[in-house]
mmCIF file of C-alpha atoms in Angstrom:
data_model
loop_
_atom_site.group_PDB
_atom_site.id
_atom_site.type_symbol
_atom_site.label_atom_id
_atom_site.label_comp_id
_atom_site.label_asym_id
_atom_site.label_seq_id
_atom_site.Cartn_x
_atom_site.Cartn_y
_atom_site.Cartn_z
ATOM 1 C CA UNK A 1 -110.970 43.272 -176.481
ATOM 2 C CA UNK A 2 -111.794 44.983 -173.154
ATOM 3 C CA UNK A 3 -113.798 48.243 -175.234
ATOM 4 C CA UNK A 4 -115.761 45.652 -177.321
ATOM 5 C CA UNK A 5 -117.000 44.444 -173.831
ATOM 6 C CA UNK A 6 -117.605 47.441 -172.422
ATOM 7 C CA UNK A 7 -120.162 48.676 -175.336
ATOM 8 C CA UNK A 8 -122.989 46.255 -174.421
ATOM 9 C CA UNK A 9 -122.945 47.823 -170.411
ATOM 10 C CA UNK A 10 -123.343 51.216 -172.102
ATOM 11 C CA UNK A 11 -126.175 50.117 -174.464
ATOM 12 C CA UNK A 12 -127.618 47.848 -171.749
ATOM 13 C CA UNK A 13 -127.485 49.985 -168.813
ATOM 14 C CA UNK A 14 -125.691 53.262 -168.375
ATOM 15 C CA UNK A 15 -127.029 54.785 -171.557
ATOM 16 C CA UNK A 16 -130.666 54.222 -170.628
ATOM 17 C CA UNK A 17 -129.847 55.342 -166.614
ATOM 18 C CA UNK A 18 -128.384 58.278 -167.852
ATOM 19 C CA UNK A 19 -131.295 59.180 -170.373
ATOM 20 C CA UNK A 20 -133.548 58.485 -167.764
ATOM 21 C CA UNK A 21 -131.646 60.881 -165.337
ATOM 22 C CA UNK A 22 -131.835 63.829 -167.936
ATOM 23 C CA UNK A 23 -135.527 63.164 -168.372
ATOM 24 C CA UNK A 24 -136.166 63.913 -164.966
ATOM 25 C CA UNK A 25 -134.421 66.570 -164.342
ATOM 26 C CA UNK A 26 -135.876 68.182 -167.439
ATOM 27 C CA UNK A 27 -139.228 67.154 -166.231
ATOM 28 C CA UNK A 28 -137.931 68.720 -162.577
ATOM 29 C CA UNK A 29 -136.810 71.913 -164.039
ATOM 30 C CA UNK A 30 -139.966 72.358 -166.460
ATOM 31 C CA UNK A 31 -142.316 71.728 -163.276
ATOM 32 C CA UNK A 32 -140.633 73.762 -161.075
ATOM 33 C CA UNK A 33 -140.573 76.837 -163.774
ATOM 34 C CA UNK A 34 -144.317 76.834 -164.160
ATOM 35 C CA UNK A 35 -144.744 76.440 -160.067
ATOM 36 C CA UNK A 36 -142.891 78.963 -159.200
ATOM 37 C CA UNK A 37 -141.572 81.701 -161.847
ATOM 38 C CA UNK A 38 -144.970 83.573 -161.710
ATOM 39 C CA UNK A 39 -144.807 83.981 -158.050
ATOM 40 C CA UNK A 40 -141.460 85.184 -158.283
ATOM 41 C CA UNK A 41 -142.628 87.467 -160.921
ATOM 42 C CA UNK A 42 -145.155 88.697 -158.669
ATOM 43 C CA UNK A 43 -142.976 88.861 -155.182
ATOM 44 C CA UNK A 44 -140.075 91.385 -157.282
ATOM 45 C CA UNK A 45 -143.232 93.470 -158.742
ATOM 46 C CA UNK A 46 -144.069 94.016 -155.597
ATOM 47 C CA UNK A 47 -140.799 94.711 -154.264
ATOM 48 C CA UNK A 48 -140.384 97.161 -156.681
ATOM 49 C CA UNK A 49 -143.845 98.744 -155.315
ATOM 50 C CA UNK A 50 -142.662 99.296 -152.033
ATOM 51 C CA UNK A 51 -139.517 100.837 -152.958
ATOM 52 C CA UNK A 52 -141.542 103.297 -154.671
ATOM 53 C CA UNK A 53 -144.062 103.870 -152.233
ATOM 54 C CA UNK A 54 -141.115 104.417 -149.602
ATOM 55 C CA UNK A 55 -139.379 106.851 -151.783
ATOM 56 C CA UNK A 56 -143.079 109.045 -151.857
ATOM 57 C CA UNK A 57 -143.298 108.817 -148.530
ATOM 58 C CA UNK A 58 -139.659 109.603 -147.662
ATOM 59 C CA UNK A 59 -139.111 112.416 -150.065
ATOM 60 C CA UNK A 60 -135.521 113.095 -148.745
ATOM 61 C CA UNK A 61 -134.278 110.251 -149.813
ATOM 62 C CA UNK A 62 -132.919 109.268 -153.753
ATOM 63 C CA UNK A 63 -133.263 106.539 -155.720
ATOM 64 C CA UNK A 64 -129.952 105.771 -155.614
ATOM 65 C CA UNK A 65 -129.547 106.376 -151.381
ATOM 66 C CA UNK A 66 -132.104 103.786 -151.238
ATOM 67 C CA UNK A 67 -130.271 100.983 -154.039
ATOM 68 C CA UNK A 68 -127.231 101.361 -151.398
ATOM 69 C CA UNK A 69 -129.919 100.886 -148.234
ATOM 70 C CA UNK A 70 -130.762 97.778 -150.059
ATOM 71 C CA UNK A 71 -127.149 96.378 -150.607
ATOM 72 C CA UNK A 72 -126.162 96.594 -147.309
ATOM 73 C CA UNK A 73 -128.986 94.908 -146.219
ATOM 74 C CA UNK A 74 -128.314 92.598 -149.066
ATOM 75 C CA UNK A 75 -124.904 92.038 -147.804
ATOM 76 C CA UNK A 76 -125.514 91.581 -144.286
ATOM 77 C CA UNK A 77 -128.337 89.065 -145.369
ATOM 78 C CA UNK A 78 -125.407 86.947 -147.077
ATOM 79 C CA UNK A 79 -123.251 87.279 -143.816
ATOM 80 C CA UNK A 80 -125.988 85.848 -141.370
ATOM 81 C CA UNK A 81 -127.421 88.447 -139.813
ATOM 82 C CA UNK A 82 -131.111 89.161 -140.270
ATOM 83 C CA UNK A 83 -132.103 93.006 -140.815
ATOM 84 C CA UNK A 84 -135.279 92.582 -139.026
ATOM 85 C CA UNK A 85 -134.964 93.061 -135.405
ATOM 86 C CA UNK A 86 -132.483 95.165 -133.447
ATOM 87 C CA UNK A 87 -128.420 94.946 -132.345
ATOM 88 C CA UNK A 88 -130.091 92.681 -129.658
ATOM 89 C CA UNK A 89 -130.840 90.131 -131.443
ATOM 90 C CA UNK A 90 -129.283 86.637 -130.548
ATOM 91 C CA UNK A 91 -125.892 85.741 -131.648
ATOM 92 C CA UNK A 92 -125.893 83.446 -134.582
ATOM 93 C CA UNK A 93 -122.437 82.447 -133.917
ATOM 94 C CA UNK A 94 -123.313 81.578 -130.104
ATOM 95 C CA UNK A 95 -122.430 77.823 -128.827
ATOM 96 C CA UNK A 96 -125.763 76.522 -129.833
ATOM 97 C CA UNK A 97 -126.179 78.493 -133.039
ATOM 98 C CA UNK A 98 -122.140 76.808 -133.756
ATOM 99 C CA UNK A 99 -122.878 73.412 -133.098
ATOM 100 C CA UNK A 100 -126.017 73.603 -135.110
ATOM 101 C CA UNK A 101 -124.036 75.095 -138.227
ATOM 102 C CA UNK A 102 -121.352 72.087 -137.724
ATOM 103 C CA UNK A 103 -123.836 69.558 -137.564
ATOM 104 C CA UNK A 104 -125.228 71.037 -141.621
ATOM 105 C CA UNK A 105 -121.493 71.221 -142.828
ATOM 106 C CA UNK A 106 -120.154 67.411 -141.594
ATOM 107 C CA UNK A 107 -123.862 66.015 -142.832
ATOM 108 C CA UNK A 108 -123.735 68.322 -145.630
ATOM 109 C CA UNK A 109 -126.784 69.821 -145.358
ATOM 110 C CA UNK A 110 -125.267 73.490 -146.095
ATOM 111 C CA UNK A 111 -128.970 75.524 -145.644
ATOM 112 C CA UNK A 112 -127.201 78.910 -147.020
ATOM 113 C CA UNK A 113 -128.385 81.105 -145.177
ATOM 114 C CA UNK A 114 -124.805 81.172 -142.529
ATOM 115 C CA UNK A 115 -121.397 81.065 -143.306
ATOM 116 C CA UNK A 116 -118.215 82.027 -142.201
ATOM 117 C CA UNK A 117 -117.435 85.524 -143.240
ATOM 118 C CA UNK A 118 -113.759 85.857 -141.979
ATOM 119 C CA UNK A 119 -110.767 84.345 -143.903
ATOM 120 C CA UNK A 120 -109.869 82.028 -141.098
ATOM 121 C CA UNK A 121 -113.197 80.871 -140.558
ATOM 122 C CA UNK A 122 -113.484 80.186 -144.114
ATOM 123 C CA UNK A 123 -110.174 78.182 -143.943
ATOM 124 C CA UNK A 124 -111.173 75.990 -140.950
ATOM 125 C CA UNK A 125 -114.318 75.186 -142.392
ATOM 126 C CA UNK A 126 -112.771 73.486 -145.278
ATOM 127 C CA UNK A 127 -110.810 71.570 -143.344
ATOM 128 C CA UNK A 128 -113.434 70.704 -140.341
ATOM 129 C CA UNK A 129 -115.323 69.466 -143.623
ATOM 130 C CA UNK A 130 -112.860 67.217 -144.845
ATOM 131 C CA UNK A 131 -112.409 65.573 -141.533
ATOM 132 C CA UNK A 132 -116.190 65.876 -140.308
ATOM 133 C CA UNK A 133 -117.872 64.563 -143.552
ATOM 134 C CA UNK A 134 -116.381 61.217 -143.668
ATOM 135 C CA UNK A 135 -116.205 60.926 -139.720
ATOM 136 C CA UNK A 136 -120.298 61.336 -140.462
ATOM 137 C CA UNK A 137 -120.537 58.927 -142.976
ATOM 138 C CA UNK A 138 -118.615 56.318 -140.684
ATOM 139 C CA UNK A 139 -120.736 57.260 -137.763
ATOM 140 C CA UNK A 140 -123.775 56.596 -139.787
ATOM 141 C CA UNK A 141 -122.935 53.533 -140.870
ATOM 142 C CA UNK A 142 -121.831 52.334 -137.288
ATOM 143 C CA UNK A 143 -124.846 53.773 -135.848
ATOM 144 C CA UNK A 144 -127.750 51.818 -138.578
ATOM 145 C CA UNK A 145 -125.819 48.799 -138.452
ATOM 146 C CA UNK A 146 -125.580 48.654 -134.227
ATOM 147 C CA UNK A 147 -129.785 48.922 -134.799
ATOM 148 C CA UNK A 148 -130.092 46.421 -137.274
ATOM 149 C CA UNK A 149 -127.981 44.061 -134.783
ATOM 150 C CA UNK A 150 -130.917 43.963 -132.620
ATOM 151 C CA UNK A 151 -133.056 42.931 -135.548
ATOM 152 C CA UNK A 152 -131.014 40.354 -136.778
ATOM 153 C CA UNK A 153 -133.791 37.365 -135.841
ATOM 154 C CA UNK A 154 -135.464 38.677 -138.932
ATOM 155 C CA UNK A 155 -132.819 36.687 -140.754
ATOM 156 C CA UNK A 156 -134.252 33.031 -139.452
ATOM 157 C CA UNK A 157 -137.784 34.615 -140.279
ATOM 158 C CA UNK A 158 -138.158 31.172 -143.201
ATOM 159 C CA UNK A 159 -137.554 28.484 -140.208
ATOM 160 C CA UNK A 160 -140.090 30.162 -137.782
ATOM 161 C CA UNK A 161 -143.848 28.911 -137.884
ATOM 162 C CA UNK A 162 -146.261 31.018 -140.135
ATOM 163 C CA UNK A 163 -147.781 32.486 -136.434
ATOM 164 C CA UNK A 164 -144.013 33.768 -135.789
ATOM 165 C CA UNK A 165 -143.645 35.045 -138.966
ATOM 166 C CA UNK A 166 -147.062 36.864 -139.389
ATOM 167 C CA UNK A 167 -146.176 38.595 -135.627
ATOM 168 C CA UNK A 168 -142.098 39.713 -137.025
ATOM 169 C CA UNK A 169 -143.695 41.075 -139.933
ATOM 170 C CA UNK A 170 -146.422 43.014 -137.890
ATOM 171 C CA UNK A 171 -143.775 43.919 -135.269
ATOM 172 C CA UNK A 172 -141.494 45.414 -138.226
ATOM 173 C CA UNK A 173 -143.684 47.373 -139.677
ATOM 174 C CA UNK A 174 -145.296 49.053 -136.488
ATOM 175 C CA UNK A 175 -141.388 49.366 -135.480
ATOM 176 C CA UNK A 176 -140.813 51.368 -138.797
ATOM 177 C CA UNK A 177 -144.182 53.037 -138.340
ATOM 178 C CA UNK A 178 -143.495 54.392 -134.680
ATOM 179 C CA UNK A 179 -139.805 54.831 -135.491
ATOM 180 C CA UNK A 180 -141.104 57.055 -138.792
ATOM 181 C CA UNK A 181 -143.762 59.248 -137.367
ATOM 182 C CA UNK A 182 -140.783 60.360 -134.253
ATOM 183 C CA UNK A 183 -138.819 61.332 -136.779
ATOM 184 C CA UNK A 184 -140.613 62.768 -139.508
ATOM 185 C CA UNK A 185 -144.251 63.640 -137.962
ATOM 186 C CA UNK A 186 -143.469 64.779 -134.080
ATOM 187 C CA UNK A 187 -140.233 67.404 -134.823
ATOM 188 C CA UNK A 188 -142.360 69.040 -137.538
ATOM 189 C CA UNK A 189 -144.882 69.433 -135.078
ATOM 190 C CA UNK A 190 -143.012 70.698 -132.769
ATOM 191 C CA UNK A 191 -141.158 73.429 -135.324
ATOM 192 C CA UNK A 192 -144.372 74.611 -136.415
ATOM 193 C CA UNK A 193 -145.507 75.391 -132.620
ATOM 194 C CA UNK A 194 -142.302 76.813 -132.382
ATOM 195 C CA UNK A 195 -141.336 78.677 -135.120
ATOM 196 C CA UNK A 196 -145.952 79.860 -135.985
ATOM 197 C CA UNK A 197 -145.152 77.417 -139.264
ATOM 198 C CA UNK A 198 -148.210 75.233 -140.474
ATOM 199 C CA UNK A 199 -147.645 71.783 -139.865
ATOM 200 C CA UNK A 200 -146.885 71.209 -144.114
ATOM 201 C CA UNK A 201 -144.172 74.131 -143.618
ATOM 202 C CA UNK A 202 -142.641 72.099 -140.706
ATOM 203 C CA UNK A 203 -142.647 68.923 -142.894
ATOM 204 C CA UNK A 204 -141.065 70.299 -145.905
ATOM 205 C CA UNK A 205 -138.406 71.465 -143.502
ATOM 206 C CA UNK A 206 -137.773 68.182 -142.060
ATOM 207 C CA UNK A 207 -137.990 66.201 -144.884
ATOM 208 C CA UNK A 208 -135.471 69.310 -146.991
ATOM 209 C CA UNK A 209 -132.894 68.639 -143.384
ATOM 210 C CA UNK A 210 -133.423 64.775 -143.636
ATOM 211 C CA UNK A 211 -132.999 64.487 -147.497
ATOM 212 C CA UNK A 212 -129.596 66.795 -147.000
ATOM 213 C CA UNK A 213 -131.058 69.076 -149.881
ATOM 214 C CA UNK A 214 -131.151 72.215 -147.401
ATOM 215 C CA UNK A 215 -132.789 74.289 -149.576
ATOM 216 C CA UNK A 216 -132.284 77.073 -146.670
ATOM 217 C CA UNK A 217 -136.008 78.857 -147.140
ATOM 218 C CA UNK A 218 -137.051 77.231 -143.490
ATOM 219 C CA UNK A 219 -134.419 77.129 -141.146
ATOM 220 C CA UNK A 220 -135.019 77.002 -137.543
ATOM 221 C CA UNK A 221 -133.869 79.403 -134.554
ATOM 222 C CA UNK A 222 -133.439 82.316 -137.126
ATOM 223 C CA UNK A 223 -136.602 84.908 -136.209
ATOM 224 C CA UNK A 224 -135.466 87.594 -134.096
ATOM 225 C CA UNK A 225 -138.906 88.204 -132.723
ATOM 226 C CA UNK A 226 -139.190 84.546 -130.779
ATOM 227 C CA UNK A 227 -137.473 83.840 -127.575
ATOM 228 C CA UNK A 228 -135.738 80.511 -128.307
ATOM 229 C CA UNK A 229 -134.520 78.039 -125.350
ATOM 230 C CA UNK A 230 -130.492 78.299 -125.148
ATOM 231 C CA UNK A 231 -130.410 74.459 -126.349
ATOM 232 C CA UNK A 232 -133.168 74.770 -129.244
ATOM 233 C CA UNK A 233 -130.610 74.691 -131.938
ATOM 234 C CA UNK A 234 -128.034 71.912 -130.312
ATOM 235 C CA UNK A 235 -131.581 70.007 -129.960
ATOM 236 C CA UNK A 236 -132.501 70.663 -133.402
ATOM 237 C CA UNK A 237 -128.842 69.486 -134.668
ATOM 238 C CA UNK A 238 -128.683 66.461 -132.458
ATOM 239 C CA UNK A 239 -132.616 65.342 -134.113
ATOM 240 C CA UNK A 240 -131.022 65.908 -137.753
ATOM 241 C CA UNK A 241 -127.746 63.210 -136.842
ATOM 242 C CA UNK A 242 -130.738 60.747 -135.411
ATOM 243 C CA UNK A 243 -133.302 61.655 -138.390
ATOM 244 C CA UNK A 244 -129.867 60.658 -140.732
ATOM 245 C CA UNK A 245 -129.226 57.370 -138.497
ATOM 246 C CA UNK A 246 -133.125 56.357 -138.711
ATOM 247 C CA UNK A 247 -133.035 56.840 -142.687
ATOM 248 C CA UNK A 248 -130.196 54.644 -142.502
ATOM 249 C CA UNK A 249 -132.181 51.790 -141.056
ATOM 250 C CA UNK A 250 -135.069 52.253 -143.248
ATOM 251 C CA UNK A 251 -133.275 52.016 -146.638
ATOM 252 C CA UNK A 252 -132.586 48.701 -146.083
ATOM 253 C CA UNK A 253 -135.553 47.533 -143.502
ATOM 254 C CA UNK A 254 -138.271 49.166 -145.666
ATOM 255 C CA UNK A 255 -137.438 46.651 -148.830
ATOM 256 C CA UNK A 256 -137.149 44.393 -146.315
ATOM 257 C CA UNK A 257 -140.692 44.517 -144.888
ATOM 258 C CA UNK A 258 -142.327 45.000 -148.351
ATOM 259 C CA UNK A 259 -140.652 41.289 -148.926
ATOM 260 C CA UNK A 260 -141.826 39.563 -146.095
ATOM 261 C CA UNK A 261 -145.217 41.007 -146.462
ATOM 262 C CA UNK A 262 -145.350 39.784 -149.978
ATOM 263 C CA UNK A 263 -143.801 36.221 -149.399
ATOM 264 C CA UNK A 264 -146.882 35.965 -146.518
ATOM 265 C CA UNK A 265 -149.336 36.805 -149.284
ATOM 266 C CA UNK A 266 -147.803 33.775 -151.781
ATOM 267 C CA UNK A 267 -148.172 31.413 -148.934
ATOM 268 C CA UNK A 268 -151.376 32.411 -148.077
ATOM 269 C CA UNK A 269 -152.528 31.844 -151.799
ATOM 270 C CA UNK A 270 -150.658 28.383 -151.600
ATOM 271 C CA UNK A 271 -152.582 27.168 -149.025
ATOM 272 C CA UNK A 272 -155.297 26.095 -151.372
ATOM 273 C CA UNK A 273 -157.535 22.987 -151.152
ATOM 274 C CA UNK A 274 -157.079 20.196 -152.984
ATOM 275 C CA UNK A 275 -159.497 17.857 -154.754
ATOM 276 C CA UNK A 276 -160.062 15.861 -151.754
ATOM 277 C CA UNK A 277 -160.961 18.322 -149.761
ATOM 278 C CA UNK A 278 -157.633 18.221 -147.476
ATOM 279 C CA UNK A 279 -155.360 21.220 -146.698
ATOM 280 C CA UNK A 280 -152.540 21.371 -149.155
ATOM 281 C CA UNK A 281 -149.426 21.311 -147.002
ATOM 282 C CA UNK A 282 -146.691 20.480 -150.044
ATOM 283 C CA UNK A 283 -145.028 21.993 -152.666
ATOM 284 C CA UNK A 284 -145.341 25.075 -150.983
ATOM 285 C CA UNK A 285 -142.633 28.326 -152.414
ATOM 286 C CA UNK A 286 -140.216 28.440 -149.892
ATOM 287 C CA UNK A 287 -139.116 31.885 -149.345
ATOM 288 C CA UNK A 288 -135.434 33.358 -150.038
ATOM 289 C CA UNK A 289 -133.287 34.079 -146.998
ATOM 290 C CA UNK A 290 -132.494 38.328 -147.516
ATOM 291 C CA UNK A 291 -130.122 39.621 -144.992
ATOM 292 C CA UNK A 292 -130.932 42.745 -143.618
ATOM 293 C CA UNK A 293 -127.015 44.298 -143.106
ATOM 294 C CA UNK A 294 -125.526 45.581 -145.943
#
């Protein structure tokens, strides 16, 4: 009977993936709670202390005249614009600021903190989405497997001499390495000069962007007191598209290079000395031929 087979995959595999996914996001959630609830306990105390102290000092006003102060800075927070700053601050809906906000809906980042407010925006962004997230996913795809084309020697690395294959494995990994620190250790430099984060602000944000978790606490191009270049935004969306190609071509190159460089060490080990006192050159593991495209 097709159920009677079905039973032993549950038992064998989806029941323990799926207790092991609730485990961890229990484990998440109970970590998270004690990280962070007594800071938010704190940060609304002293909200609350503010309010107060603004009401002493600005007698004229009410409690409730200031509750309404509050929601419409509450409400223009949820429409984009910051209430810090002036009517001169930049546009968030300028070219730059647009492209950047397409870029987080087709790679479904979604940071939060803009939307479109009017019914037809609203409308079109459902259907850009539709169109642009599976156009992404395609492009992505297209774009890691064109870089693992030029890689694809790596998949006669077993016929090569043990010099050639030592100097692949050392080229991969400084490849990875180089190709790693451009896109995760450089732009998070370069947003903390930018935006006056420290450099393990700047990292969380790229890694929240890269990941596609877009949290939306660090965004960049938002502060109304910094003078941003026109294209900082349309720079900052076009690194997020490469950030998603190069993750792309790690996934399957990283498992990659931790095979090689293990398949080195057994034939290293193999190359014992036998009893006679000549190099062993037989019986040596030969290693398994793993392509590196999907």
């Amino acid at each position: 009977m097709p159920h009677a087979g079905l039973c032993p995959c549950w038992g064998g595999r989806v029941l323990p993936l799926l207790l092991a996914y609730v485990c961890y996001l229990l484990l998440g959630a109970t970590i998270f709670q004690l990280l962070e609830k007594q800071a938010e306990a704190q940060s609304r105390d002293q909200f609350q202390f503010e309010k107060l102290r603004f009401l002493e000092n600005y007698t004229c006003l009410d409690q409730q005249a200031l509750e309404q102060f509050v929601q419409v800075i509450m409400e223009a927070w949820v429409k984009g614009v910051n209430p810090k700053g002036n009517s001169t601050n930049p546009s968030n809906w300028d070219f730059g600021s647009s492209f950047f906000f397409a870029g987080t809906v087709v790679t479904t980042i979604g940071y939060g903190n803009l939307a479109p407010s009017t019914e037809a925006g609203q409308v079109f962004c459902v259907f850009y989405a539709l169109v642009g997230i599976p156009l992404n996913v395609v492009f992505l795809n297209h774009l890691g497997t064109g870089l693992r084309a030029h890689l694809t020697a790596l998949e006669r690395w077993e016929d090569q001499p043990r010099r050639s294959q030592l100097l692949q494995t050392l080229g991969l990994a400084l490849f990875l390495a180089l190709g790693t620190m451009l896109v995760l250790i450089f732009p998070p430099m370069v947003f903390s000069h930018v935006e006056g984060w420290s450099f393990g602000e700047g990292f969380y944000f790229a890694f929240i962007t890269l990941s596609t978790i877009g949290f939306g606490d660090y965004v960049v191009g938002t502060d109304p007191s910094k003078h941003y270049i026109s294209v900082y935004r349309t720079l900052a969306a076009i690194w997020i598209l490469m950030g998603l190609a190069w993750l792309a071509l790690v996934l399957p190159l990283g498992p990659l290079l931790l095979h090689r460089c293990s398949q080195l060490w057994l034939l290293s080990r193999g190359l014992g000395i036998k009893e006679g006192g000549a190099p062993k050159t037989d019986g040596l593991p030969r290693p398994q031929k793993i392509p590196i495209s999907a």
